[in-house]
CSV table of C-alpha atoms in Angstrom, one decimal:
chain,number,residue,atom,x,y,z
A,1,MET,CA,-98.7,45.7,-50.8
A,2,ASN,CA,-101.5,45.3,-53.3
A,3,PRO,CA,-102.0,48.9,-54.7
A,4,ILE,CA,-105.7,48.2,-54.8
A,5,ASP,CA,-105.8,47.6,-51.1
A,6,SER,CA,-103.7,50.3,-50.1
A,7,ALA,CA,-104.9,53.9,-49.4
A,8,ARG,CA,-104.2,55.3,-52.9
A,9,GLY,CA,-101.5,52.9,-54.0
A,10,ALA,CA,-97.7,53.3,-53.5
A,11,SER,CA,-97.6,55.9,-56.2
A,12,GLY,CA,-100.5,57.8,-54.9
A,13,LEU,CA,-102.6,57.1,-57.9
A,14,PHE,CA,-106.4,56.7,-57.6
A,15,ARG,CA,-107.1,53.1,-57.5
A,16,GLY,CA,-109.1,53.2,-60.4
A,17,TRP,CA,-106.0,53.7,-62.6
A,18,TRP,CA,-104.7,50.4,-61.4
A,19,VAL,CA,-107.9,48.6,-62.5
A,20,MET,CA,-107.7,50.3,-65.9
A,21,ALA,CA,-104.0,49.2,-66.0
A,22,ALA,CA,-105.0,45.6,-65.5
A,23,GLY,CA,-107.7,45.8,-68.0
A,24,PHE,CA,-105.1,47.5,-70.4
A,25,GLY,CA,-102.8,44.4,-70.0
A,26,CYS,CA,-105.6,41.9,-70.4
A,27,THR,CA,-106.8,43.5,-73.5
A,28,MET,CA,-103.4,43.9,-75.0
A,29,LEU,CA,-102.9,40.2,-74.6
A,30,ALA,CA,-106.2,39.0,-75.8
A,31,ILE,CA,-106.6,41.3,-78.9
A,32,GLY,CA,-103.0,41.1,-79.7
A,33,SER,CA,-102.9,37.4,-79.7
A,34,THR,CA,-106.0,37.0,-81.7
A,35,THR,CA,-107.1,39.7,-84.2
A,36,TYR,CA,-103.5,41.1,-84.9
A,37,ALA,CA,-101.6,37.7,-84.7
A,38,PHE,CA,-104.1,35.6,-86.9
A,39,GLY,CA,-102.2,36.3,-90.1
A,40,LEU,CA,-99.1,34.7,-88.7
A,41,PHE,CA,-100.9,31.3,-88.8
A,42,VAL,CA,-102.7,31.4,-92.3
A,43,ARG,CA,-99.7,30.2,-94.3
A,44,PRO,CA,-98.6,27.2,-91.8
A,45,MET,CA,-102.3,26.2,-91.1
A,46,ALA,CA,-103.0,26.2,-94.8
A,47,GLU,CA,-100.0,24.0,-95.5
A,48,THR,CA,-100.8,21.7,-92.7
A,49,PHE,CA,-104.3,21.0,-93.5
A,50,GLY,CA,-104.2,21.4,-97.3
A,51,LEU,CA,-106.4,24.5,-97.1
A,52,SER,CA,-106.9,27.4,-99.6
A,53,ARG,CA,-106.1,30.9,-98.2
A,54,ALA,CA,-109.9,31.8,-98.5
A,55,ASP,CA,-110.8,28.7,-96.4
A,56,THR,CA,-108.1,29.4,-93.8
A,57,ASN,CA,-109.3,33.1,-93.5
A,58,LEU,CA,-112.7,31.6,-92.4
A,59,GLY,CA,-111.0,31.3,-89.0
A,60,PHE,CA,-111.0,35.1,-88.7
A,61,ILE,CA,-114.6,35.3,-89.7
A,62,LEU,CA,-115.4,32.6,-87.1
A,63,LEU,CA,-113.4,34.5,-84.3
A,64,LEU,CA,-115.4,37.9,-85.3
A,65,LEU,CA,-118.7,35.9,-85.3
A,66,GLY,CA,-117.9,34.1,-82.0
A,67,MET,CA,-117.0,37.6,-80.4
A,68,ALA,CA,-120.3,39.0,-81.6
A,69,ALA,CA,-122.3,35.9,-80.2
A,70,TRP,CA,-120.4,36.1,-76.9
A,71,SER,CA,-120.5,39.8,-76.2
A,72,PRO,CA,-124.2,40.0,-74.9
A,73,ILE,CA,-123.7,37.0,-72.9
A,74,VAL,CA,-120.5,38.2,-71.3
A,75,GLY,CA,-121.8,41.7,-70.9
A,76,ARG,CA,-124.6,40.5,-68.9
A,77,MET,CA,-122.3,38.3,-66.7
A,78,MET,CA,-120.1,41.4,-66.1
A,79,ASP,CA,-123.2,43.3,-64.9
A,80,ARG,CA,-124.4,40.4,-62.6
A,81,LEU,CA,-121.4,38.5,-61.5
A,82,PRO,CA,-118.1,39.5,-59.8
A,83,ALA,CA,-115.7,40.8,-62.5
A,84,ARG,CA,-112.9,38.8,-61.2
A,85,ALA,CA,-114.9,35.6,-61.6
A,86,VAL,CA,-115.8,36.5,-65.3
A,87,MET,CA,-112.2,37.5,-66.2
A,88,THR,CA,-110.8,34.5,-64.4
A,89,ALA,CA,-113.0,32.2,-66.6
A,90,GLY,CA,-111.9,34.2,-69.6
A,91,ALA,CA,-108.0,33.7,-68.8
A,92,ALA,CA,-108.6,29.9,-68.3
A,93,SER,CA,-110.6,29.7,-71.5
A,94,PHE,CA,-107.9,31.6,-73.4
A,95,GLY,CA,-105.3,29.0,-72.4
A,96,ALA,CA,-107.6,26.1,-73.0
A,97,GLY,CA,-108.5,27.4,-76.4
A,98,PHE,CA,-105.0,27.8,-77.6
A,99,LEU,CA,-104.1,24.3,-76.4
A,100,LEU,CA,-107.0,23.0,-78.4
A,101,MET,CA,-105.8,24.7,-81.5
A,102,ALA,CA,-102.2,23.4,-80.9
A,103,VAL,CA,-103.4,19.8,-81.0
A,104,ALA,CA,-106.1,20.1,-83.4
A,105,ALA,CA,-106.2,17.3,-85.9
A,106,ALA,CA,-108.7,18.6,-88.4
A,107,PRO,CA,-109.9,22.1,-89.6
A,108,TRP,CA,-113.2,21.7,-87.8
A,109,MET,CA,-111.5,21.4,-84.6
A,110,LEU,CA,-109.8,24.6,-85.1
A,111,GLY,CA,-113.0,26.3,-85.9
A,112,VAL,CA,-114.6,25.0,-82.7
A,113,ALA,CA,-111.6,26.1,-80.6
A,114,ILE,CA,-111.8,29.6,-82.2
A,115,PHE,CA,-115.5,30.1,-82.0
A,116,ALA,CA,-116.0,28.8,-78.5
A,117,PRO,CA,-113.1,29.2,-75.9
A,118,VAL,CA,-110.9,31.7,-77.8
A,119,ALA,CA,-113.8,34.1,-78.9
A,120,PHE,CA,-115.1,33.9,-75.4
A,121,ALA,CA,-111.7,34.7,-73.8
A,122,THR,CA,-111.3,37.6,-76.2
A,123,VAL,CA,-114.5,39.2,-75.0
A,124,ALA,CA,-114.4,38.1,-71.2
A,125,CYS,CA,-110.7,39.3,-70.9
A,126,GLY,CA,-110.6,42.0,-73.6
A,127,ALA,CA,-112.2,45.4,-74.4
A,128,LEU,CA,-115.7,44.6,-73.2
A,129,ALA,CA,-114.7,43.6,-69.7
A,130,ALA,CA,-112.0,46.3,-69.4
A,131,ASN,CA,-114.4,49.1,-70.6
A,132,THR,CA,-117.0,47.9,-68.3
A,133,LEU,CA,-114.9,48.2,-65.3
A,134,THR,CA,-113.5,51.5,-66.5
A,135,SER,CA,-116.9,53.0,-66.8
A,136,ARG,CA,-117.6,52.1,-63.1
A,137,TRP,CA,-114.3,53.6,-61.7
A,138,PHE,CA,-114.4,56.9,-63.5
A,139,HIS,CA,-117.0,59.7,-64.2
A,140,ARG,CA,-115.6,63.0,-64.6
A,141,ARG,CA,-112.3,61.6,-66.0
A,142,ARG,CA,-114.0,58.8,-68.0
A,143,GLY,CA,-113.0,60.1,-71.4
A,144,ARG,CA,-109.3,60.2,-70.4
A,145,ALA,CA,-109.4,56.7,-68.9
A,146,MET,CA,-111.1,55.2,-71.8
A,147,GLY,CA,-109.0,56.8,-74.3
A,148,THR,CA,-105.9,55.5,-72.4
A,149,LEU,CA,-107.4,52.0,-72.2
A,150,ALA,CA,-108.3,52.1,-76.1
A,151,VAL,CA,-104.5,52.2,-76.6
A,152,ALA,CA,-104.4,48.6,-75.4
A,153,THR,CA,-105.4,47.2,-78.8
A,154,SER,CA,-102.9,49.0,-80.7
A,155,ALA,CA,-100.3,48.0,-78.2
A,156,GLY,CA,-101.2,44.5,-78.5
A,157,GLY,CA,-100.8,44.9,-82.3
A,158,PHE,CA,-97.3,46.1,-81.7
A,159,VAL,CA,-96.0,43.7,-79.0
A,160,VAL,CA,-97.7,40.4,-79.2
A,161,PRO,CA,-97.2,39.4,-83.0
A,162,PRO,CA,-93.3,39.9,-83.2
A,163,LEU,CA,-92.9,37.8,-79.9
A,164,LEU,CA,-95.2,35.1,-81.4
A,165,ALA,CA,-93.4,35.0,-84.6
A,166,LEU,CA,-90.1,34.4,-82.7
A,167,LEU,CA,-91.8,31.4,-80.9
A,168,MET,CA,-92.9,30.2,-84.2
A,169,ALA,CA,-89.5,30.3,-85.7
A,170,ASP,CA,-88.0,28.3,-82.8
A,171,LEU,CA,-90.8,25.9,-82.0
A,172,GLY,CA,-93.3,25.5,-84.9
A,173,TRP,CA,-96.8,27.0,-85.0
A,174,ARG,CA,-98.4,24.2,-82.9
A,175,GLN,CA,-95.8,24.5,-79.9
A,176,ALA,CA,-95.8,28.2,-80.3
A,177,LEU,CA,-99.6,28.3,-79.8
A,178,ALA,CA,-99.3,26.0,-76.6
A,179,VAL,CA,-96.6,27.9,-75.0
A,180,HIS,CA,-98.0,31.3,-75.8
A,181,GLY,CA,-101.6,30.4,-74.7
A,182,VAL,CA,-100.4,29.2,-71.3
A,183,VAL,CA,-98.0,32.0,-70.6
A,184,ALA,CA,-100.7,34.8,-71.7
A,185,ALA,CA,-103.3,33.0,-69.6
A,186,LEU,CA,-101.1,33.1,-66.5
A,187,LEU,CA,-100.3,36.7,-67.1
A,188,MET,CA,-104.0,37.6,-67.4
A,189,LEU,CA,-104.8,35.6,-64.4
A,190,LEU,CA,-102.1,37.4,-62.2
A,191,LEU,CA,-103.5,40.8,-63.3
A,192,VAL,CA,-107.1,39.8,-62.7
A,193,LEU,CA,-106.4,38.5,-59.2
A,194,TRP,CA,-104.0,41.1,-58.2
A,195,LEU,CA,-105.7,44.3,-59.5
A,196,ILE,CA,-109.2,44.0,-60.6
A,197,ARG,CA,-112.0,45.2,-58.2
A,198,ASP,CA,-115.7,45.5,-59.2
A,199,ARG,CA,-116.5,49.0,-58.2
A,200,PRO,CA,-115.0,51.8,-56.1
A,201,GLU,CA,-117.8,51.4,-53.5
A,202,SER,CA,-116.6,47.9,-52.9
A,203,VAL,CA,-113.3,49.4,-51.3
A,204,GLY,CA,-115.0,52.4,-49.7
A,205,LEU,CA,-114.4,55.0,-52.6
A,206,HIS,CA,-116.2,56.9,-55.1
A,207,PRO,CA,-115.7,57.3,-58.9
A,208,ASP,CA,-112.6,59.6,-59.8
A,209,GLY,CA,-111.4,59.3,-56.3
A,210,SER,CA,-114.1,62.0,-55.2
A,211,ASP,CA,-114.9,62.7,-51.7
A,212,SER,CA,-118.6,62.2,-52.3
A,213,PRO,CA,-120.6,60.0,-54.8
A,214,ILE,CA,-122.3,61.4,-57.9
A,215,ALA,CA,-125.0,63.9,-56.9
A,216,GLY,CA,-128.1,61.9,-56.4
A,217,GLY,CA,-130.7,64.1,-58.3
A,218,SER,CA,-128.5,64.3,-61.5
A,219,ASP,CA,-129.2,62.6,-64.7
A,220,ALA,CA,-125.8,60.9,-64.5
A,221,ALA,CA,-126.6,59.5,-60.9
A,222,GLN,CA,-130.1,58.2,-62.1
A,223,ALA,CA,-128.4,56.6,-65.1
A,224,ALA,CA,-125.7,55.0,-62.8
A,225,ALA,CA,-128.2,53.6,-60.4
A,226,ARG,CA,-130.3,51.8,-63.1
A,227,ARG,CA,-130.2,48.7,-65.4
A,228,TRP,CA,-131.7,48.3,-68.8
A,229,THR,CA,-133.5,45.2,-70.1
A,230,LEU,CA,-133.2,44.0,-73.6
A,231,LYS,CA,-136.7,45.2,-74.5
A,232,GLU,CA,-136.0,48.7,-73.0
A,233,LEU,CA,-132.8,48.9,-75.0
A,234,LEU,CA,-134.4,48.0,-78.3
A,235,GLY,CA,-137.1,50.5,-77.6
A,236,ASN,CA,-134.6,53.2,-76.9
A,237,ARG,CA,-133.9,55.8,-79.5
A,238,ASN,CA,-130.3,56.5,-78.4
A,239,PHE,CA,-129.4,52.8,-78.5
A,240,TRP,CA,-130.1,52.7,-82.3
A,241,LEU,CA,-128.6,56.1,-83.0
A,242,ILE,CA,-125.3,55.2,-81.3
A,243,GLY,CA,-125.1,51.7,-82.6
A,244,LEU,CA,-125.9,52.6,-86.2
A,245,GLY,CA,-123.8,55.8,-86.1
A,246,VAL,CA,-120.6,53.9,-84.7
A,247,GLY,CA,-121.4,50.8,-86.8
A,248,LEU,CA,-121.2,52.7,-90.1
A,249,LEU,CA,-118.1,54.6,-89.3
A,250,PHE,CA,-116.5,51.4,-87.8
A,251,GLY,CA,-117.4,49.5,-90.9
A,252,ALA,CA,-115.6,52.1,-93.1
A,253,ASP,CA,-112.5,52.1,-90.8
A,254,GLN,CA,-112.2,48.3,-91.1
A,255,ALA,CA,-112.8,48.2,-94.9
A,256,LEU,CA,-110.1,51.0,-95.3
A,257,LEU,CA,-107.7,49.3,-93.1
A,258,SER,CA,-107.9,45.9,-94.9
A,259,SER,CA,-107.7,47.6,-98.3
A,260,ILE,CA,-105.1,50.4,-97.9
A,261,ILE,CA,-102.1,48.2,-98.7
A,262,PRO,CA,-103.5,46.7,-102.0
A,263,TYR,CA,-104.6,50.3,-102.8
A,264,GLY,CA,-101.2,51.6,-102.4
A,265,GLU,CA,-99.7,48.7,-104.5
A,266,ASP,CA,-102.3,49.3,-107.2
A,267,ALA,CA,-101.0,53.0,-107.3
A,268,GLY,CA,-97.5,51.8,-107.9
A,269,LEU,CA,-96.1,51.7,-104.5
A,270,SER,CA,-93.9,48.8,-103.3
A,271,THR,CA,-95.3,46.6,-100.7
A,272,GLN,CA,-92.9,48.2,-98.0
A,273,GLN,CA,-94.1,51.7,-98.9
A,274,ALA,CA,-97.8,50.6,-98.7
A,275,ALA,CA,-97.1,49.0,-95.4
A,276,LEU,CA,-95.7,52.2,-94.0
A,277,LEU,CA,-99.3,53.7,-94.7
A,278,VAL,CA,-100.7,51.3,-92.2
A,279,SER,CA,-97.8,52.1,-89.7
A,280,CYS,CA,-98.7,55.7,-90.1
A,281,LEU,CA,-102.5,54.9,-89.3
A,282,THR,CA,-101.5,52.9,-86.3
A,283,VAL,CA,-99.2,55.3,-84.7
A,284,SER,CA,-101.5,58.3,-85.3
A,285,ALA,CA,-104.5,56.2,-84.0
A,286,ILE,CA,-102.7,56.0,-80.7
A,287,ALA,CA,-102.3,59.6,-80.5
A,288,GLY,CA,-106.0,60.0,-81.6
A,289,LYS,CA,-107.2,57.7,-78.6
A,290,LEU,CA,-105.3,59.6,-76.1
A,291,LEU,CA,-106.3,63.2,-77.6
A,292,ILE,CA,-110.0,62.4,-78.3
A,293,GLY,CA,-110.4,60.6,-74.9
A,294,ALA,CA,-109.0,63.6,-73.1
A,295,LEU,CA,-111.2,66.1,-75.1
A,296,ALA,CA,-114.2,64.0,-74.4
A,297,ASP,CA,-114.2,65.0,-70.7
A,298,ARG,CA,-114.5,68.7,-71.8
A,299,VAL,CA,-116.2,68.9,-75.3
A,300,ASP,CA,-119.6,67.7,-76.5
A,301,LYS,CA,-119.0,64.2,-77.6
A,302,ARG,CA,-121.2,64.7,-80.6
A,303,TRP,CA,-119.3,67.5,-81.9
A,304,LEU,CA,-116.1,65.4,-81.4
A,305,PHE,CA,-117.7,62.6,-83.4
A,306,ALA,CA,-118.5,65.0,-86.2
A,307,LEU,CA,-114.8,66.0,-86.2
A,308,VAL,CA,-113.8,62.3,-86.5
A,309,ALA,CA,-116.3,61.8,-89.3
A,310,PHE,CA,-114.9,64.8,-91.1
A,311,CYS,CA,-111.4,63.4,-91.0
A,312,HIS,CA,-112.8,60.4,-92.6
A,313,LEU,CA,-114.2,62.5,-95.4
A,314,VAL,CA,-110.8,64.1,-95.8
A,315,PHE,CA,-109.1,60.8,-96.1
A,316,LEU,CA,-111.6,59.3,-98.5
A,317,GLY,CA,-111.4,62.5,-100.7
A,318,VAL,CA,-107.6,62.1,-100.8
A,319,LEU,CA,-107.9,58.5,-102.0
A,320,LEU,CA,-110.3,59.4,-104.7
A,321,VAL,CA,-108.0,62.0,-106.2
A,322,GLU,CA,-105.0,59.5,-105.9
A,323,PRO,CA,-102.3,61.7,-104.7
A,324,GLY,CA,-98.6,60.9,-104.6
A,325,TYR,CA,-96.8,58.9,-101.9
A,326,ALA,CA,-96.2,61.9,-99.7
A,327,GLY,CA,-100.0,62.9,-99.9
A,328,LEU,CA,-100.9,59.4,-98.9
A,329,ILE,CA,-98.6,59.5,-95.8
A,330,VAL,CA,-99.9,62.9,-94.6
A,331,ALA,CA,-103.6,61.6,-95.1
A,332,SER,CA,-102.9,58.4,-93.3
A,333,ALA,CA,-101.6,60.3,-90.3
A,334,THR,CA,-104.6,62.6,-90.3
A,335,VAL,CA,-107.2,59.8,-90.4
A,336,GLY,CA,-105.3,57.8,-87.9
A,337,LEU,CA,-106.4,60.3,-85.3
A,338,ALA,CA,-110.0,59.7,-86.4
A,339,VAL,CA,-109.7,55.9,-86.4
A,340,GLY,CA,-108.3,55.9,-82.9
A,341,GLY,CA,-110.7,58.6,-81.6
A,342,ALA,CA,-113.8,56.8,-82.7
A,343,TYR,CA,-113.5,54.0,-80.2
A,344,PRO,CA,-113.2,56.1,-76.8
A,345,LEU,CA,-116.2,58.2,-78.1
A,346,TRP,CA,-118.3,55.1,-78.5
A,347,MET,CA,-117.4,53.9,-75.0
A,348,THR,CA,-118.1,57.4,-73.3
A,349,LEU,CA,-121.2,57.9,-75.3
A,350,LEU,CA,-122.6,54.5,-74.0
A,351,ALA,CA,-121.5,55.1,-70.6
A,352,ASP,CA,-123.2,58.7,-70.5
A,353,ALA,CA,-126.3,57.4,-72.1
A,354,PHE,CA,-126.9,54.2,-70.1
A,355,GLY,CA,-124.9,54.3,-67.0
A,356,PRO,CA,-122.1,51.9,-65.6
A,357,ALA,CA,-124.6,49.5,-64.0
A,358,SER,CA,-125.7,48.2,-67.5
A,359,PHE,CA,-122.6,49.0,-69.4
A,360,GLY,CA,-121.5,45.5,-70.1
A,361,SER,CA,-125.0,44.4,-71.2
A,362,VAL,CA,-125.5,47.5,-73.4
A,363,MET,CA,-122.0,47.1,-75.1
A,364,GLY,CA,-122.6,43.5,-75.6
A,365,THR,CA,-125.9,43.9,-77.2
A,366,MET,CA,-124.9,46.8,-79.4
A,367,SER,CA,-121.9,44.8,-80.6
A,368,LEU,CA,-124.5,42.5,-82.5
A,369,LEU,CA,-125.4,45.8,-84.4
A,370,VAL,CA,-121.8,47.0,-84.9
A,371,MET,CA,-120.0,43.8,-85.7
A,372,PRO,CA,-122.2,43.0,-88.9
A,373,LEU,CA,-121.6,46.5,-90.3
A,374,SER,CA,-117.9,45.8,-90.1
A,375,ILE,CA,-118.1,42.3,-91.8
A,376,PHE,CA,-120.3,43.9,-94.6
A,377,SER,CA,-118.0,46.7,-95.3
A,378,VAL,CA,-114.9,44.6,-95.5
A,379,ARG,CA,-116.7,42.1,-98.0
A,380,TYR,CA,-118.4,45.1,-99.9
A,381,ILE,CA,-115.0,46.9,-100.7
A,382,GLY,CA,-113.7,43.6,-102.1
A,383,GLU,CA,-116.6,43.0,-104.2
A,384,VAL,CA,-116.5,46.6,-105.5
A,385,PHE,CA,-113.0,46.1,-106.7
A,386,ASP,CA,-113.5,42.6,-108.1
A,387,ARG,CA,-116.6,44.0,-110.2
A,388,THR,CA,-115.1,47.5,-111.2
A,389,GLY,CA,-111.4,47.1,-111.0
A,390,SER,CA,-111.3,50.1,-108.7
A,391,TYR,CA,-112.2,51.1,-105.0
A,392,ASP,CA,-113.8,54.4,-106.1
A,393,LEU,CA,-117.5,53.3,-105.7
A,394,ALA,CA,-116.7,51.9,-102.1
A,395,PHE,CA,-115.0,55.2,-101.2
A,396,TRP,CA,-117.9,57.3,-102.3
A,397,THR,CA,-120.1,54.8,-100.3
A,398,PHE,CA,-118.0,55.2,-97.3
A,399,ILE,CA,-118.3,59.0,-97.6
A,400,GLY,CA,-122.1,58.5,-97.4
A,401,PHE,CA,-121.4,56.4,-94.2
A,402,ALA,CA,-119.5,59.0,-92.7
A,403,LEU,CA,-122.0,61.7,-93.3
A,404,ILE,CA,-124.9,59.5,-92.0
A,405,SER,CA,-122.9,58.5,-89.1
A,406,ALA,CA,-122.2,62.1,-88.0
A,407,LEU,CA,-125.9,63.0,-88.4
A,408,LEU,CA,-127.0,60.0,-86.3
A,409,ILE,CA,-124.8,60.8,-83.4
A,410,ALA,CA,-125.7,64.5,-83.7
A,411,ALA,CA,-129.3,63.2,-83.0
A,412,VAL,CA,-128.3,61.4,-79.6
A,413,GLY,CA,-130.1,63.0,-76.7
A,414,ASN,CA,-128.2,64.9,-74.3
A,415,ARG,CA,-130.2,63.6,-71.3
A,416,PRO,CA,-131.2,60.1,-72.2
A,417,ARG,CA,-134.3,58.8,-70.3
A,418,ALA,CA,-133.5,56.0,-68.0
A,419,PRO,CA,-135.9,53.1,-67.2
A,420,ALA,CA,-138.1,53.7,-64.2
A,421,ARG,CA,-136.9,50.8,-62.1
A,422,SER,CA,-133.9,51.1,-59.7
A,423,GLU,CA,-131.0,48.7,-59.8
A,424,ALA,CA,-132.0,46.8,-56.9
A,425,ALA,CA,-135.5,46.2,-58.3
A,426,ALA,CA,-134.0,45.0,-61.6
A,427,ALA,CA,-131.5,42.6,-59.9
């Protein structure tokens, strides 16, 4: 029996957890196969097409740019169309994109495949789609659900690249891409068709499995029942506060993650020792996603974000004083909690401020603000090192980022004003 269509599922779980589980699986496959697995193909693609490493890395930039371009489009689709239709299109696009990369005869063909079908699939079957659905199925337990869902990206990085590397060793990079793309697309399609449902109301339920809907007169109910237009979003104070606050901290995160291994090697560590710092960050990030996500249901999210920003300040301060290896391990484990906790806080802040009816559109539009800050920060930290021979100036800059981000999120309104139209009128 399909757990979504039974009373509460064979295990007695609220059906929203099954929907979240399907989103978890799709996100794990989509992100693990793209952002985490890209490095596996840099060397073989460079050798096949006679590219420099820098030119090959443009593929990753095209993926990020493609995800940014598709996010507002897919977000609006998730708000307007059946989720299963959007995610099915994403799964099909994933398989098609990987097949196109497998048969690409020139670098430009790889670029087109990455920017168009692969980037679209990563958004339509990844975090944006999964978080949009989770925001609809949960209200009181939204933080816990989104914190659990956020672990999917880390799980993808842990599970997918080793399996893909085994395929490459046996089949070569082209056949590995083709086989993996088809298998992953089929798995996504099965999860979507079996478990995904748009809203609890579509199966006669309410968020969190409650016996009654959200109180009609509450701010939460008003936000949940309304949609936001682009003009209203751009004119909304909370949109800019959350986007810039989260974007600055995410930018610092991405820059640190991309540079922590060379930082460690410059400090005299072996490559294996430096790589262990990333492992500590990743493992503690999983704990951070679960812990901060659970606390978000009980504690003011603005205070939690300040705690996350403070952890960044501590880590950056440790990097500036250049401690020994043991100190770096402890600091990496500490900031991992913050790196992991930032994402579920972003998702729950969005859902609280703008409601589930517009979640996809809001997240997609805000990604256009957040993504460029990440790209800038990664480029900036490299430029600083190339010009000064040290990361110190970048670390001081990111200390400023963390302080500003905490102040911006602290200014987010506790009861954001929703637009005056009802959802029905906006449709």
